[in-house]
mmCIF file with all atom_site columns, C-alpha atoms in Angstrom:
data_model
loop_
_atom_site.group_PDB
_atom_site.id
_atom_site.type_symbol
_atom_site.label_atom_id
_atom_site.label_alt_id
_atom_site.label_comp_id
_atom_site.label_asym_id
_atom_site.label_entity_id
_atom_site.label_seq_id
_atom_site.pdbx_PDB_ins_code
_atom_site.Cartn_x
_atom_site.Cartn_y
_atom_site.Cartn_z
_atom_site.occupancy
_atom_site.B_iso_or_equiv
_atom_site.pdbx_formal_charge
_atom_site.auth_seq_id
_atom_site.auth_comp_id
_atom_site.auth_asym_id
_atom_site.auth_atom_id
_atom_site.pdbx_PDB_model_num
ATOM 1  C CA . UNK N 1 1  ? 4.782   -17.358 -5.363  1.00 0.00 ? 15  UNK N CA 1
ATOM 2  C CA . UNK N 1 2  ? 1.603   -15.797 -4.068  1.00 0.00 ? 16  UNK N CA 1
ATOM 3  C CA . UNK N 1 3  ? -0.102  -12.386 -5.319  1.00 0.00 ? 17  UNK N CA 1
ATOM 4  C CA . UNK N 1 4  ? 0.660   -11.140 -1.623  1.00 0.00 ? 18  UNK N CA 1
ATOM 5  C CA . UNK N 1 5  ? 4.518   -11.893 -2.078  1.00 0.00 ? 19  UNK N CA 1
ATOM 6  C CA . UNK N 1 6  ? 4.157   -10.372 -5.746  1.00 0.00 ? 20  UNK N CA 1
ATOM 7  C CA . UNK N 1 7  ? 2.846   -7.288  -4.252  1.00 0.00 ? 21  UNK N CA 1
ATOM 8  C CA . UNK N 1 8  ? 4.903   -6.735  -1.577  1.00 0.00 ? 22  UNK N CA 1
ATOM 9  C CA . UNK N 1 9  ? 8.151   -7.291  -3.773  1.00 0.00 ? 23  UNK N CA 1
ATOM 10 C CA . UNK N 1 10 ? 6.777   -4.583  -6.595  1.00 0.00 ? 24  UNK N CA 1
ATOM 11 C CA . UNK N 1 11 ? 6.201   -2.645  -3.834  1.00 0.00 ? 25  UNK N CA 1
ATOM 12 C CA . UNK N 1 12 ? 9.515   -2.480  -2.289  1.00 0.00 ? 26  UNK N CA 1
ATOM 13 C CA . UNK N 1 13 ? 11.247  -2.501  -5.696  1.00 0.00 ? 27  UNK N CA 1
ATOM 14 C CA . UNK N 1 14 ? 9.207   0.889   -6.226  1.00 0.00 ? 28  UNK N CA 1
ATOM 15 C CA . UNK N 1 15 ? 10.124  2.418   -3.203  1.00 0.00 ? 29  UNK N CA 1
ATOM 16 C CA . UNK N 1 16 ? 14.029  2.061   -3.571  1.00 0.00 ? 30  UNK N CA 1
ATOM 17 C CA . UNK N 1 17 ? 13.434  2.981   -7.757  1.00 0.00 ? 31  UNK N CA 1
ATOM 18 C CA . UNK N 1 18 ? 11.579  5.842   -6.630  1.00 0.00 ? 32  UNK N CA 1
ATOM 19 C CA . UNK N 1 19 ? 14.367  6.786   -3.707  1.00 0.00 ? 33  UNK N CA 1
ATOM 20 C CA . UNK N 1 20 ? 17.116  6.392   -6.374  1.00 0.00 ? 34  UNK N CA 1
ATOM 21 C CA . UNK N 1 21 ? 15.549  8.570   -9.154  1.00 0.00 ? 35  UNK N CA 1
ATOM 22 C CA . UNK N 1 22 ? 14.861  11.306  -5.970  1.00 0.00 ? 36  UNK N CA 1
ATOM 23 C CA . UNK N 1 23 ? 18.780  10.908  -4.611  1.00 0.00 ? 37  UNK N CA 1
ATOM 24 C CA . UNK N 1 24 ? 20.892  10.758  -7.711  1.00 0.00 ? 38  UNK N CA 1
ATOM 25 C CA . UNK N 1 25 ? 19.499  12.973  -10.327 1.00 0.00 ? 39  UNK N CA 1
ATOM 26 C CA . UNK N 1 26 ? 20.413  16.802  -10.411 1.00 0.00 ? 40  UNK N CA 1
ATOM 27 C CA . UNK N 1 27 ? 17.314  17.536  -12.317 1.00 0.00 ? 41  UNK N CA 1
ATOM 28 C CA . UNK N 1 28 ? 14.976  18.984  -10.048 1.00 0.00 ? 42  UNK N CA 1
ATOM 29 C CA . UNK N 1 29 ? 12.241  17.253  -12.293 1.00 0.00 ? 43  UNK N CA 1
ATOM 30 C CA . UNK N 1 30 ? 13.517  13.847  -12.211 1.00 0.00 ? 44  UNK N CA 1
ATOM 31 C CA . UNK N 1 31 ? 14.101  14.141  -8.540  1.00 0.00 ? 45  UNK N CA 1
ATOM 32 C CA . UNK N 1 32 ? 10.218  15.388  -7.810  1.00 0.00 ? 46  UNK N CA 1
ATOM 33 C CA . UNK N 1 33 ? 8.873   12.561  -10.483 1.00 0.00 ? 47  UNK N CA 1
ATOM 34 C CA . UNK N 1 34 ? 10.799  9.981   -8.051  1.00 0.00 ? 48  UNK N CA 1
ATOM 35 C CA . UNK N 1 35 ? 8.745   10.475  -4.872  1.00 0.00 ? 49  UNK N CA 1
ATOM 36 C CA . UNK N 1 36 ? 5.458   9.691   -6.094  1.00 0.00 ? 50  UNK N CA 1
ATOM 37 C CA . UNK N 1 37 ? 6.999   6.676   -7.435  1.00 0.00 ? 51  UNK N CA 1
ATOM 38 C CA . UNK N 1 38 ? 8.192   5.963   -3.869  1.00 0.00 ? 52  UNK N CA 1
ATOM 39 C CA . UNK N 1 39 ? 4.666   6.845   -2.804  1.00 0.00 ? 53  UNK N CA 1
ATOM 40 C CA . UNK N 1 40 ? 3.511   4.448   -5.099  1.00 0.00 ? 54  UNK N CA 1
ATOM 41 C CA . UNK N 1 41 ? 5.654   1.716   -3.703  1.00 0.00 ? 55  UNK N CA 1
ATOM 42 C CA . UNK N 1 42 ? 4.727   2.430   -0.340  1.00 0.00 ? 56  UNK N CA 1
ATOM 43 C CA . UNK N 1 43 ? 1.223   2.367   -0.567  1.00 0.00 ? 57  UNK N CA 1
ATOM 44 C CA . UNK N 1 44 ? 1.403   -1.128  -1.941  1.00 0.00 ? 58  UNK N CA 1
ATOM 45 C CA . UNK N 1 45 ? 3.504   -1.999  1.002   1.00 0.00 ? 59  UNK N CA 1
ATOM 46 C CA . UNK N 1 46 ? 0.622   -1.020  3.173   1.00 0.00 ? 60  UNK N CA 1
ATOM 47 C CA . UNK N 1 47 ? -2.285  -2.690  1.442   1.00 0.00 ? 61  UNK N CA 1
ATOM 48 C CA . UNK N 1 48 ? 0.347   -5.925  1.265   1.00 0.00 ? 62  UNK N CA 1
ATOM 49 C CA . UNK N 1 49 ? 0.693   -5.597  5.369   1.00 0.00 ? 63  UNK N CA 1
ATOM 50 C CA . UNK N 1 50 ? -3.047  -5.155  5.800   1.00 0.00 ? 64  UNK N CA 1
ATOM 51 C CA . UNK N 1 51 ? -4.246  -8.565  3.327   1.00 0.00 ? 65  UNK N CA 1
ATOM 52 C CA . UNK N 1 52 ? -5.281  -11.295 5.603   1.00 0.00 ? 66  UNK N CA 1
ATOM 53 C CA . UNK N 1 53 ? -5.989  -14.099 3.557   1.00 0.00 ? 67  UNK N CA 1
ATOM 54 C CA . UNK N 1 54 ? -9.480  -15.695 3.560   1.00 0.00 ? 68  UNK N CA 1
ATOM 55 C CA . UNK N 1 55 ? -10.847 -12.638 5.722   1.00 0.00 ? 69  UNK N CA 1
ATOM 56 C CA . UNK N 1 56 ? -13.735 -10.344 4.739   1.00 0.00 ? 70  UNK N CA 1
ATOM 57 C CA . UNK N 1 57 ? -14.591 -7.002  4.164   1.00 0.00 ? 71  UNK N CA 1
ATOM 58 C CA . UNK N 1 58 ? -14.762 -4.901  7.968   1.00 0.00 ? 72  UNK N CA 1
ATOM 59 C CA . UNK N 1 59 ? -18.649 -4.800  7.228   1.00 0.00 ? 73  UNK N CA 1
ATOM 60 C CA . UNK N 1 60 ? -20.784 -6.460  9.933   1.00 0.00 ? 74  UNK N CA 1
ATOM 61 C CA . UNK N 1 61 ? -24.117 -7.886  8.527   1.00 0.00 ? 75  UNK N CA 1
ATOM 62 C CA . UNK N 1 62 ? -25.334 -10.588 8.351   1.00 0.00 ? 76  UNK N CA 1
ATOM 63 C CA . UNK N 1 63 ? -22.931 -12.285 6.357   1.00 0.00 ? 77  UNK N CA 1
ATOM 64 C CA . UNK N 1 64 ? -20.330 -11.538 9.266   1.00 0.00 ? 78  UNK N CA 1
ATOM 65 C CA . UNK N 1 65 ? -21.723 -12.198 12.972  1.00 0.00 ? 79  UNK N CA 1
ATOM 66 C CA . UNK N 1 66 ? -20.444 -9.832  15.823  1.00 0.00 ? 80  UNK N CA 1
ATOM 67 C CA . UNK N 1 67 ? -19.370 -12.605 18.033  1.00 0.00 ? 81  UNK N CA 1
ATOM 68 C CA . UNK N 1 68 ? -17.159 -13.767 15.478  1.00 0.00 ? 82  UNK N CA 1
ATOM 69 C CA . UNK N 1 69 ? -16.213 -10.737 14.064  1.00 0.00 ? 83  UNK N CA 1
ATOM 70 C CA . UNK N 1 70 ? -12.419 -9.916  14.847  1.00 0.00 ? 84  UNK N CA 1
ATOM 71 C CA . UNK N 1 71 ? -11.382 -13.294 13.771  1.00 0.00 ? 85  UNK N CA 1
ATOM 72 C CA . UNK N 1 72 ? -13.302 -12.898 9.984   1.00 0.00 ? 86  UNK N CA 1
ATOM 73 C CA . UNK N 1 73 ? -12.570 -9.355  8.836   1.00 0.00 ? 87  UNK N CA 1
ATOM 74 C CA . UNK N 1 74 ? -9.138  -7.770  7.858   1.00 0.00 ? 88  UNK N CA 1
ATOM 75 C CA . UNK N 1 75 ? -7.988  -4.891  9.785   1.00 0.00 ? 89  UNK N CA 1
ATOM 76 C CA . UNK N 1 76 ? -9.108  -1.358  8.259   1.00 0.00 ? 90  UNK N CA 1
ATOM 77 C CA . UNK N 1 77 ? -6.661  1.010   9.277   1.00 0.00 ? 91  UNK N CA 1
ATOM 78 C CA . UNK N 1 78 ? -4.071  -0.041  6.369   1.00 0.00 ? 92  UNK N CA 1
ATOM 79 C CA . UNK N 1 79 ? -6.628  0.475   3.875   1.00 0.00 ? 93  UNK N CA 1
ATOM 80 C CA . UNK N 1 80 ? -8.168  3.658   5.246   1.00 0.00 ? 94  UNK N CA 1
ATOM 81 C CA . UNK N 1 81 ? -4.253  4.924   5.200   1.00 0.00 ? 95  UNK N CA 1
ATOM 82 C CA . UNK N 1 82 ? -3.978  3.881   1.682   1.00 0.00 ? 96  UNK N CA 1
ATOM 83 C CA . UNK N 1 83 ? -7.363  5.923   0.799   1.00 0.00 ? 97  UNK N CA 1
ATOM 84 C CA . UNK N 1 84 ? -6.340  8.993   2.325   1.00 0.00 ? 98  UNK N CA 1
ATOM 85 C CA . UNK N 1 85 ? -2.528  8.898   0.989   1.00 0.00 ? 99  UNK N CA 1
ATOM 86 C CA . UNK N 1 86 ? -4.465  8.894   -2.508  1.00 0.00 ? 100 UNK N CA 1
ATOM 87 C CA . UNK N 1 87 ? -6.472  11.471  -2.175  1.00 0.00 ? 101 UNK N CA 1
ATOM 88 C CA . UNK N 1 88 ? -4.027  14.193  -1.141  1.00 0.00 ? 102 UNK N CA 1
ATOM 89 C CA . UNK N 1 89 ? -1.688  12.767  -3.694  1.00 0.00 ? 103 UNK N CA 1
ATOM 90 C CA . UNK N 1 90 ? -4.737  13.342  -6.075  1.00 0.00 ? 104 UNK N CA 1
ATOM 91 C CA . UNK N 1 91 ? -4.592  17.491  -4.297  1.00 0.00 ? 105 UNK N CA 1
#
């Protein structure tokens, strides 16, 4: 079992803990704590998707040449979701 598969299971288990703590509790508490868990959950999901093994960083230097570029870096959007889902969690 690889770290991807690990993450994308803990990921998904989060989701549907954090979707059964929002749907089946009456306490308005409990059912606000359960979205960020769900949030949680998802975000791993996403940074899971995005992990292309034995890719790179999306930095182009010297380490990374343009012509060869899109086939040696990972795709940035996933992660640049991930970023901005945390910081307006964090508002």
């Amino acid at each position: 079992m690889t770290l991807l598969n690990i993450t994308m299971g803990t990921g998904f288990i989060l989701i549907l803990i954090g979707l059964y703590g929002a749907m089946t509790n009456k306490d308005i508490l409990r059912m606000i704590v359960g979205f960020p868990i769900a949030g949680t959950g998802t975000n791993l999901v996403l940074i899971a998707v995005g992990y292309l093994p034995g890719r790179t960083a999306p930095i182009l230097d010297a380490a990374v040449p343009v012509e060869t570029a899109a086939a040696m870096i990972v795709d940035p959007v996933p992660q640049a979701l991930v970023l901005t889902a945390i910081v307006i969690g964090l508002g």
